[in-house]
Coordinates of C-alpha atoms in Angstrom, one line a residue:
Chain E
M25 CA 206.3 142.5 99.6
L26 CA 203.9 140.3 98.3
N27 CA 206.1 139.6 95.5
S28 CA 209.1 138.2 97.4
L29 CA 206.8 136.1 99.3
L30 CA 205.7 134.4 95.9
S31 CA 208.3 132.1 93.8
P32 CA 209.6 133.3 91.1
N33 CA 207.6 130.9 88.6
T34 CA 204.6 132.6 89.7
Q35 CA 205.6 136.4 89.3
W36 CA 206.3 135.2 85.5
V37 CA 203.0 133.7 85.2
L38 CA 201.4 137.0 87.1
L39 CA 203.2 139.2 84.4
S40 CA 202.0 136.6 82.0
T41 CA 197.9 137.0 82.8
L42 CA 199.0 141.3 83.0
I43 CA 199.8 141.3 79.6
L44 CA 197.7 138.5 78.4
G45 CA 194.8 140.8 79.8
M46 CA 196.2 143.6 78.2
A47 CA 196.1 142.4 74.8
A48 CA 193.4 141.2 75.5
G49 CA 191.7 144.3 76.3
M50 CA 192.8 145.7 73.5
I51 CA 191.6 143.4 71.1
G52 CA 188.2 143.3 72.8
C53 CA 187.3 146.9 71.4
L54 CA 188.4 146.1 68.5
A55 CA 185.3 143.1 68.3
Y56 CA 183.4 145.3 70.4
W57 CA 183.1 147.9 67.7
K58 CA 183.2 145.4 65.0
R59 CA 180.1 144.1 66.4
Q60 CA 181.4 140.6 66.8
S61 CA 182.1 140.0 70.6
L62 CA 179.7 136.9 70.5
M63 CA 182.4 136.0 68.1
S64 CA 185.3 135.9 70.2
D65 CA 183.4 133.2 72.3
A66 CA 182.9 131.6 69.6
L67 CA 186.9 131.4 68.4
S68 CA 187.6 130.1 71.5
H69 CA 185.9 127.4 72.2
A70 CA 187.2 126.5 68.1
A71 CA 190.6 125.9 69.5
L72 CA 189.6 123.2 71.4
P73 CA 189.4 120.5 69.4
G74 CA 192.9 122.2 67.9
V75 CA 194.8 122.0 70.7
V76 CA 194.0 117.8 71.5
I77 CA 194.8 117.1 68.6
A78 CA 198.2 118.8 67.8
F79 CA 198.8 117.0 71.4
A80 CA 197.6 113.9 70.1
L81 CA 199.9 114.0 67.2
T82 CA 203.1 115.3 68.5
G83 CA 202.7 113.6 72.2
S84 CA 204.1 116.9 73.8
K85 CA 202.7 119.6 75.8
N86 CA 205.2 122.5 73.7
L87 CA 202.7 125.7 73.6
L88 CA 203.7 127.0 70.9
V89 CA 202.5 123.4 68.9
M90 CA 198.9 123.7 71.1
I91 CA 199.0 127.3 70.1
L92 CA 199.2 126.5 66.5
G93 CA 196.5 123.7 66.9
A94 CA 194.2 126.0 68.5
A95 CA 195.0 129.1 65.8
V96 CA 194.3 126.7 62.8
S97 CA 191.3 125.0 64.3
A98 CA 189.3 128.6 65.3
L99 CA 190.7 129.4 62.1
I100 CA 188.6 126.8 60.0
G101 CA 185.9 127.7 62.8
A102 CA 185.5 131.3 61.7
W103 CA 185.6 130.4 58.0
M104 CA 183.0 127.7 58.6
I105 CA 180.9 130.2 60.2
Q106 CA 181.6 132.9 57.9
W107 CA 180.7 130.0 54.6
I108 CA 177.4 129.3 57.0
R109 CA 176.1 133.1 57.1
S110 CA 177.1 133.5 53.1
S111 CA 175.8 130.6 51.6
S112 CA 172.9 129.7 53.2
R113 CA 169.5 131.8 55.0
I114 CA 170.9 131.2 58.7
K115 CA 172.5 134.6 59.9
E116 CA 175.8 134.8 61.8
D117 CA 174.5 134.7 65.6
T118 CA 173.0 131.6 64.9
A119 CA 176.0 130.2 62.7
M120 CA 178.0 131.0 66.2
G121 CA 176.5 129.0 68.2
M122 CA 176.4 126.1 65.9
I123 CA 179.9 126.2 65.3
L124 CA 180.7 127.0 69.2
S125 CA 179.1 123.8 70.3
V126 CA 180.1 121.6 67.5
F127 CA 183.7 122.5 68.4
F128 CA 183.5 122.4 71.3
G129 CA 181.5 119.1 71.9
L130 CA 184.1 117.6 69.0
G131 CA 186.9 118.7 71.4
I132 CA 185.4 117.3 74.4
M133 CA 185.1 113.9 73.1
L134 CA 188.9 113.7 71.6
L135 CA 190.0 115.1 74.9
T136 CA 188.4 112.4 76.5
I137 CA 190.1 109.7 74.4
V138 CA 193.4 111.2 74.4
N139 CA 193.1 111.3 78.3
R140 CA 192.3 107.7 77.5
T141 CA 195.5 106.4 75.7
A142 CA 197.4 108.6 76.7
G143 CA 197.4 107.4 80.6
G144 CA 195.4 109.0 82.4
N145 CA 194.7 112.5 83.0
Q146 CA 198.4 113.1 82.8
S147 CA 198.7 115.3 79.8
G148 CA 197.3 118.5 81.6
L149 CA 194.7 118.8 78.7
D150 CA 192.1 119.6 81.3
N151 CA 193.6 123.0 82.3
F152 CA 192.9 124.2 78.6
I153 CA 189.1 124.2 79.7
F154 CA 189.2 126.3 82.5
G155 CA 193.2 127.5 82.5
Q156 CA 195.7 126.7 84.6
A157 CA 198.2 129.8 84.5
A158 CA 200.0 128.2 87.4
S159 CA 201.0 125.0 85.3
M160 CA 202.9 126.9 82.6
V161 CA 206.3 126.7 83.0
R162 CA 208.9 129.2 82.2
K163 CA 209.1 128.7 78.2
D164 CA 205.4 129.1 78.3
V165 CA 205.0 132.5 80.0
F166 CA 208.0 133.6 77.2
T167 CA 205.9 132.3 74.3
M168 CA 203.0 134.0 75.6
L169 CA 204.6 137.2 76.3
I170 CA 205.7 137.5 73.4
L171 CA 203.1 136.9 71.6
A172 CA 201.1 139.1 74.1
V173 CA 203.1 142.0 73.1
L174 CA 203.2 141.6 69.1
V175 CA 199.1 142.0 69.6
I176 CA 199.8 145.2 71.6
L177 CA 202.1 146.5 68.9
V178 CA 199.9 145.2 66.3
V179 CA 197.4 147.7 67.5
S180 CA 199.1 150.8 69.1
I181 CA 201.3 151.0 65.6
G182 CA 197.8 151.3 63.3
F183 CA 195.8 152.9 65.8
K184 CA 194.3 155.3 63.5
E185 CA 193.6 153.0 60.6
W186 CA 192.1 151.0 63.6
K187 CA 189.9 153.5 64.5
L188 CA 188.9 154.7 60.8
F189 CA 188.4 150.8 59.8
L190 CA 185.8 150.0 62.7
F191 CA 184.0 153.7 62.6
D192 CA 183.6 153.8 58.5
P193 CA 185.0 151.3 56.5
D194 CA 183.5 152.0 53.4
F195 CA 184.9 155.6 53.4
A196 CA 188.3 153.1 54.5
R197 CA 188.3 151.5 51.5
G198 CA 187.3 154.9 49.4
L199 CA 190.7 156.5 50.9
G200 CA 192.7 153.6 50.0
L201 CA 192.9 151.1 52.7
N202 CA 193.1 148.1 52.1
S203 CA 190.3 146.4 53.5
R204 CA 190.6 142.8 53.3
L205 CA 194.1 143.1 54.8
M206 CA 192.8 145.0 57.6
N207 CA 190.2 142.6 57.8
S208 CA 192.8 139.3 58.0
L209 CA 194.9 141.5 60.1
Y210 CA 192.0 141.9 62.4
M211 CA 191.3 138.1 62.6
G212 CA 195.0 137.4 63.1
V213 CA 195.0 139.5 66.4
L214 CA 191.7 138.2 67.5
V215 CA 193.2 134.1 67.2
L216 CA 196.0 134.9 68.2
V217 CA 194.9 136.9 71.9
I218 CA 192.5 134.2 71.9
V219 CA 195.2 131.2 71.3
I220 CA 197.4 132.4 73.5
G221 CA 195.0 132.7 76.4
I222 CA 193.4 129.7 76.4
Q223 CA 196.2 128.1 78.6
A224 CA 195.6 130.3 81.1
V225 CA 192.8 131.5 80.8
G226 CA 190.5 128.4 79.3
V227 CA 189.2 127.8 76.1
I228 CA 185.1 128.4 77.9
L229 CA 186.1 132.1 79.5
M230 CA 188.8 133.6 77.2
A231 CA 186.2 135.6 75.6
A232 CA 185.1 136.9 79.2
M233 CA 188.7 138.7 78.5
L234 CA 187.9 140.2 75.8
I235 CA 184.2 141.5 75.8
I236 CA 184.1 142.8 79.7
P237 CA 187.4 144.2 80.3
A238 CA 185.7 146.7 76.3
V239 CA 182.7 147.0 77.7
S240 CA 183.9 148.6 81.2
A241 CA 186.0 151.1 79.6
R242 CA 182.9 152.1 76.9
Y243 CA 181.4 153.8 80.4
W244 CA 184.1 156.1 81.2
T245 CA 184.9 157.7 77.8
Q246 CA 183.6 158.8 75.2
S247 CA 187.0 158.6 73.6
F248 CA 188.5 155.6 71.3
R249 CA 192.0 155.8 71.9
T250 CA 191.1 156.4 76.3
M251 CA 188.4 153.4 75.7
V252 CA 191.4 151.4 74.7
I253 CA 193.9 152.5 76.9
L254 CA 191.6 151.9 79.8
S255 CA 190.6 148.2 78.5
A256 CA 193.8 146.7 78.8
V257 CA 194.2 148.7 82.1
F258 CA 191.1 146.7 83.1
G259 CA 192.4 143.8 81.7
G260 CA 195.3 143.5 82.8
G261 CA 194.2 144.5 86.1
S262 CA 191.9 141.7 86.5
G263 CA 194.2 139.1 85.1
F264 CA 196.9 139.4 87.2
I265 CA 194.7 139.5 90.1
G266 CA 192.3 136.9 89.4
T267 CA 195.8 134.9 88.4
L268 CA 196.8 136.4 92.5
I269 CA 194.1 134.6 93.8
S270 CA 193.9 131.9 92.4
T271 CA 197.6 131.0 93.3
L272 CA 196.5 131.2 96.6
G273 CA 194.6 127.6 96.6
K274 CA 196.2 124.3 95.3
G275 CA 194.6 123.6 91.7
W276 CA 192.3 126.2 91.7
P277 CA 191.7 127.2 88.0
T278 CA 192.8 130.8 86.9
G279 CA 189.9 131.3 84.4
P280 CA 186.6 131.8 86.8
F281 CA 188.7 133.8 89.1
I282 CA 189.9 136.4 86.3
V283 CA 186.1 136.2 85.2
V284 CA 185.5 137.4 88.4
A285 CA 188.0 139.9 89.3
S286 CA 186.3 141.4 85.4
S287 CA 182.8 141.3 86.6
V288 CA 183.7 143.1 89.7
L289 CA 185.0 146.0 87.9
F290 CA 182.1 146.2 85.5
T291 CA 180.1 146.2 88.0
V292 CA 181.5 149.3 89.5
S293 CA 182.1 151.1 85.5
L294 CA 178.1 150.0 85.1
V295 CA 177.5 152.2 88.9
F296 CA 179.6 154.5 88.9
G297 CA 180.6 154.9 85.2
A298 CA 181.6 159.0 83.7
E299 CA 179.5 158.4 80.8
K300 CA 176.2 157.1 81.3
G301 CA 177.1 155.1 84.6
L302 CA 173.5 154.4 86.3
L303 CA 174.7 156.8 88.8
I304 CA 175.6 159.4 87.4
Q305 CA 172.6 159.1 84.9
A306 CA 170.3 159.5 88.1
M307 CA 171.8 162.7 89.2
Q308 CA 171.6 163.6 86.1
L309 CA 168.1 163.2 86.0
R310 CA 167.6 164.7 89.6
S311 CA 169.4 167.9 88.5
Q312 CA 167.1 168.3 85.5
K313 CA 163.6 168.1 87.2
K314 CA 164.9 170.0 89.6
D315 CA 166.1 172.4 87.3
H316 CA 163.1 171.8 84.9
T317 CA 160.6 173.1 88.9
E318 CA 162.8 176.1 89.1
S319 CA 162.1 177.3 86.0
S320 CA 158.6 176.4 86.1
N321 CA 158.2 178.0 89.0
Q322 CA 160.3 181.3 87.8
A323 CA 157.6 181.3 85.3
V324 CA 154.4 181.3 87.0
I325 CA 156.3 184.4 89.3
K326 CA 156.8 186.3 85.8
P327 CA 153.4 186.6 85.0
Q328 CA 152.2 188.3 88.0
L329 CA 155.1 190.8 88.2
S330 CA 153.9 191.8 84.6
E331 CA 150.4 192.1 85.7
R332 CA 151.5 194.3 88.6
G333 CA 153.3 196.5 86.0
N334 CA 149.9 196.6 84.0
H335 CA 148.3 198.1 87.3
Q336 CA 150.7 201.1 87.7
Chain D
M25 CA 186.4 166.8 29.4
S26 CA 184.4 163.7 30.7
V27 CA 185.9 163.8 34.3
L28 CA 183.5 160.5 35.0
Q29 CA 182.9 157.7 32.1
V30 CA 180.4 154.8 32.6
Q31 CA 180.2 151.9 30.1
G32 CA 177.4 149.1 30.1
L33 CA 177.5 148.7 33.9
N34 CA 175.7 146.2 35.8
A35 CA 175.7 144.5 39.1
S36 CA 172.8 142.9 41.7
Y37 CA 172.7 143.3 44.6
R38 CA 171.5 139.6 47.0
K39 CA 169.6 137.9 44.1
N40 CA 167.9 141.4 42.0
K41 CA 169.8 142.9 39.3
V42 CA 169.8 146.6 40.1
L43 CA 172.0 147.9 37.5
H44 CA 171.3 147.0 34.1
D45 CA 173.5 148.2 31.2
V46 CA 174.3 151.7 33.1
S47 CA 176.2 154.3 30.7
F48 CA 177.0 157.8 31.1
E49 CA 179.9 160.8 31.1
V50 CA 180.0 163.4 33.5
G51 CA 181.6 166.8 32.9
Q52 CA 183.4 168.5 34.7
G53 CA 182.3 171.4 37.1
S54 CA 178.8 169.9 36.5
L55 CA 176.2 169.4 39.3
T56 CA 174.7 166.2 38.8
S57 CA 171.6 165.3 40.5
I58 CA 171.0 161.0 40.6
V59 CA 167.2 160.3 41.2
G60 CA 164.9 157.3 41.1
P61 CA 162.0 155.5 42.9
N62 CA 163.3 153.3 45.9
G63 CA 165.4 150.3 44.9
A64 CA 166.3 151.8 42.0
G65 CA 170.2 151.0 42.1
K66 CA 171.1 155.0 43.3
S67 CA 173.1 153.5 46.2
T68 CA 174.0 151.1 44.5
L69 CA 175.5 152.3 41.3
L70 CA 178.2 154.8 44.0
K71 CA 178.9 151.9 45.6
V72 CA 179.6 150.0 42.4
M73 CA 181.3 153.3 40.7
L74 CA 183.7 153.2 43.9
E75 CA 184.3 149.6 43.9
L76 CA 182.7 149.1 46.9
H77 CA 180.0 147.0 46.0
P78 CA 180.9 144.2 42.9
K79 CA 179.9 144.6 39.4
L80 CA 179.0 141.7 37.0
S81 CA 180.1 143.9 34.2
G82 CA 180.8 147.5 32.5
D83 CA 183.5 150.2 32.8
V84 CA 184.2 152.8 35.0
S85 CA 186.4 155.5 34.6
F86 CA 187.6 158.3 36.8
F87 CA 189.7 161.2 34.5
G88 CA 190.1 158.5 32.0
S89 CA 191.7 156.6 34.2
S90 CA 191.4 153.7 36.9
L91 CA 189.7 154.1 40.4
S92 CA 193.3 153.2 42.0
K93 CA 195.5 155.6 39.7
T94 CA 193.1 158.2 40.8
K95 CA 191.8 157.5 44.3
T96 CA 193.2 160.8 46.0
R97 CA 190.9 163.1 43.2
V98 CA 188.0 161.0 44.5
G99 CA 185.5 162.0 47.3
Y100 CA 182.9 160.0 49.0
V101 CA 180.0 161.0 51.4
P102 CA 178.6 158.0 52.7
Q103 CA 175.0 157.6 54.4
R104 CA 174.9 159.2 57.3
G105 CA 172.6 156.3 58.8
S106 CA 175.7 153.9 57.8
V107 CA 177.9 154.5 60.3
D108 CA 177.3 153.9 64.2
W109 CA 177.3 157.3 65.4
D110 CA 177.9 156.4 69.1
F111 CA 181.1 155.7 68.6
P112 CA 183.3 157.4 71.0
T113 CA 184.8 159.8 69.3
D114 CA 184.7 163.8 68.4
A115 CA 183.9 165.6 65.3
L116 CA 186.9 167.3 64.9
D117 CA 188.4 163.7 64.9
V118 CA 185.7 162.3 62.2
V119 CA 187.0 165.3 59.9
M120 CA 190.6 164.0 60.3
M121 CA 189.7 161.4 59.2
G122 CA 188.9 162.8 55.9
L123 CA 192.7 163.7 55.7
Y124 CA 194.1 160.2 56.4
G125 CA 195.4 159.3 53.2
R126 CA 197.7 161.9 52.9
V127 CA 198.9 162.1 56.3
G128 CA 199.8 158.9 55.5
W129 CA 199.5 155.4 56.3
L130 CA 200.8 154.8 60.5
K131 CA 201.9 158.4 60.6
R132 CA 200.4 160.8 63.0
P133 CA 198.8 163.6 62.0
N134 CA 200.4 167.4 62.6
K135 CA 199.2 170.2 63.7
S136 CA 198.7 171.7 59.6
H137 CA 195.9 168.5 59.2
K138 CA 194.7 169.6 62.4
E139 CA 194.0 173.7 61.0
K140 CA 192.6 172.1 58.0
A141 CA 190.1 169.9 59.6
M142 CA 189.2 173.1 61.5
A143 CA 189.0 175.0 58.8
S144 CA 186.5 172.8 56.7
L145 CA 184.8 172.4 60.1
E146 CA 184.3 176.0 60.3
Q147 CA 183.2 176.0 56.6
M148 CA 180.1 173.9 57.7
G149 CA 179.3 176.3 60.4
M150 CA 180.6 173.4 62.7
A151 CA 183.5 174.9 64.3
D152 CA 181.6 175.5 67.6
F153 CA 180.9 171.6 68.3
A154 CA 184.9 170.8 67.0
G155 CA 184.8 169.0 70.2
R156 CA 181.2 167.7 70.5
Q157 CA 180.5 163.7 71.0
I158 CA 179.4 163.0 67.9
S159 CA 176.1 161.0 69.1
Q160 CA 175.7 164.7 70.7
L161 CA 174.5 165.6 67.3
S162 CA 171.6 166.4 65.5
G163 CA 171.2 164.6 62.8
G164 CA 171.8 167.8 60.3
Q165 CA 175.4 168.7 62.7
Q166 CA 176.2 164.7 61.7
Q167 CA 175.2 165.5 57.8
R168 CA 177.8 168.5 57.9
V169 CA 180.7 166.4 59.8
F170 CA 180.1 164.1 56.8
L171 CA 180.7 167.3 54.2
A172 CA 183.5 168.9 55.6
R173 CA 184.9 165.5 56.3
A174 CA 184.9 165.0 52.5
L175 CA 185.6 168.8 51.9
V176 CA 188.7 168.1 53.8
Q177 CA 189.9 165.1 51.1
D178 CA 189.9 168.3 48.4
A179 CA 189.4 166.1 46.0
D180 CA 188.6 166.9 42.5
L181 CA 184.9 164.5 41.8
Y182 CA 182.9 163.7 44.6
F183 CA 179.7 161.3 45.3
M184 CA 177.3 162.0 48.2
D185 CA 174.3 159.4 49.1
E186 CA 171.8 161.6 50.2
P187 CA 173.2 164.2 51.9
L188 CA 169.7 166.0 52.2
A189 CA 167.7 163.1 53.4
G190 CA 166.6 164.3 56.9
V191 CA 168.6 167.5 58.0
D192 CA 166.7 171.1 58.5
A193 CA 166.6 173.6 56.3
A194 CA 169.4 175.6 58.1
T195 CA 171.4 172.9 57.0
E196 CA 170.0 171.7 53.7
R197 CA 171.0 175.7 52.4
A198 CA 174.7 175.6 54.7
I199 CA 175.4 171.4 52.1
M200 CA 173.5 172.9 49.2
T201 CA 176.0 176.5 49.2
T202 CA 179.2 174.3 49.8
L203 CA 178.1 172.3 46.7
K204 CA 177.9 175.3 44.7
D205 CA 181.1 177.0 45.7
L206 CA 182.3 173.7 44.4
K207 CA 181.0 173.6 41.2
T208 CA 182.1 177.6 40.6
A209 CA 186.1 176.0 42.2
G210 CA 185.6 173.4 39.0
K211 CA 184.8 170.3 41.0
T212 CA 182.4 167.7 40.0
V213 CA 179.7 166.3 42.3
M214 CA 177.2 163.9 41.8
V215 CA 174.7 163.5 44.6
V216 CA 172.1 161.1 45.0
H217 CA 168.8 163.0 45.9
H218 CA 165.2 162.2 46.9
D219 CA 163.1 165.3 46.6
L220 CA 161.9 165.8 43.4
Q221 CA 160.6 169.5 44.1
T222 CA 164.3 171.2 45.1
V223 CA 165.5 169.2 41.3
E224 CA 165.5 172.1 39.1
D225 CA 166.7 174.4 41.9
Y226 CA 169.5 172.7 43.0
F227 CA 171.2 170.8 40.5
D228 CA 172.1 171.6 36.9
H229 CA 172.4 168.2 35.2
V230 CA 170.0 165.1 36.2
L231 CA 170.6 161.6 35.9
L232 CA 167.1 159.9 36.4
L233 CA 167.2 156.1 37.5
N234 CA 165.4 153.1 37.5
R235 CA 168.1 150.0 37.1
T236 CA 168.9 151.7 33.8
V237 CA 169.5 155.3 32.9
I238 CA 165.9 156.3 32.0
A239 CA 167.3 160.3 30.9
H240 CA 170.2 162.1 31.9
G241 CA 171.4 165.2 30.4
K242 CA 170.8 169.2 31.1
T243 CA 168.1 169.7 34.4
E244 CA 166.4 171.5 31.6
E245 CA 166.6 169.1 29.3
A246 CA 166.2 165.6 31.0
F247 CA 164.2 166.3 33.7
T248 CA 160.7 166.6 31.9
K249 CA 157.1 165.1 32.9
D250 CA 157.5 162.6 30.7
H251 CA 161.0 161.4 31.4
V252 CA 160.3 161.3 35.6
Y253 CA 157.1 159.1 35.0
R254 CA 159.2 156.7 33.5
A255 CA 161.9 156.5 36.2
Y256 CA 158.7 156.1 39.2
G257 CA 156.4 154.4 36.6
G258 CA 153.6 156.5 37.3
T259 CA 153.4 155.8 40.6
L260 CA 154.0 159.6 41.3
R261 CA 151.3 162.2 42.4
W262 CA 152.6 165.7 42.4
M263 CA 153.4 165.8 39.3
K264 CA 149.5 165.8 38.1
E265 CA 149.3 168.5 40.6
A266 CA 151.8 170.2 39.1

């Protein structure tokens, strides 16, 4: 019904943010259990200079070229975080904070220069900051779709291996699972999902697509498989809803609406979640208190009964 | 026949050299405890032998061959604290992980794998907890799950890092029964152990370690007052009382 009102292009954009959200939700679960949620934020910010440089060098807004630039830039950022951590006293969280701000600052600086020289804001590069899904053309949508499906496949096919790698990497190595390969693959899919998402969601908010669905899913399940599936559903759902709302107004950025949509899902999970949700915890505590008072009442009655027995 | 041969092993952890010229040989069917003070390099020794931590120099051979060629014959039980027990999975699923090498990468485990994992949980007295979320298990139960995961590997040589640390008496008994069963079945087991009182009761061989091998051999020969003093540098009180 609603779809008939939307243009075919909007339908394609909606499909692409849906699939992107699913891929990001799945990768978010990997990052969550690798304790690297913040890493995704650092990497998405680190992608910005690459996008601008790729545009400046080629002079065209070809998404594949931009994605390539973003990936190179994000990987340099990742490598620098590792390098700072291993060769200095600086801890990983600080290193991520440094790289995040330095790369983002550099990206904004380059963006300003390119915008000035390439004829005002004609380049449309600003869209990469907050995301503008509606600005994507059909070819961009296809590029994004194919890569997102690829990411989903990588996680699904090696599901058992990912679980082992995340739960107990030492044991995994002992079994002969190539940890270097798994680490590279992890970094590869993480960067891939970030760079394909930045045009639609923007570098600032891309990390939210990875982090929020995963933590929301955590409130509903005690099975890793279900967590990944739920996270994909939450990510895809908020991607779809956020994009839908952003198409209602002209020039409304997509990223913020997606983040707000997924935050609503998170709040619902936090309160109503079946596993350690606030409501269920309160209810459990209440029923335990009730049981406790009932059983202590019985404990008071029992000795009275036995006393009576002694008298007889 | 020696199952494990370590020759001139050196390794460092962060800036400190923790293993210095470590050499020893372990025979088939032995149950060896690795004993030494904190920071003696016990866990590092296991990790270096299993190539989980880089070595500076030295050679380690398993069954007269390299680790990569004998990986399926070597089992490892890491310290309980080395993983996040909040991970969303159940006891049976953790035990199944021990079979992943045999299931084959990218393949799905079948019914017979599941039955094997169940049998292994049963052996550790944990059958009733198969579907239990791992964060809901007690420390002793978590340790039993780790043991069950190692058993299901059906390896010939096992390395265990402090399996008896912080477990209750019932779990300690269950684990020791299992270790003795393994020995009877001709398997070789090396255990990092911290309780000096039980070394003589539990193990037939001992490796006293303090960055280098202080003594190694049959428990009655190697686990002497003199050697223990040398390993612990005289900081030990219980020996005086004994």
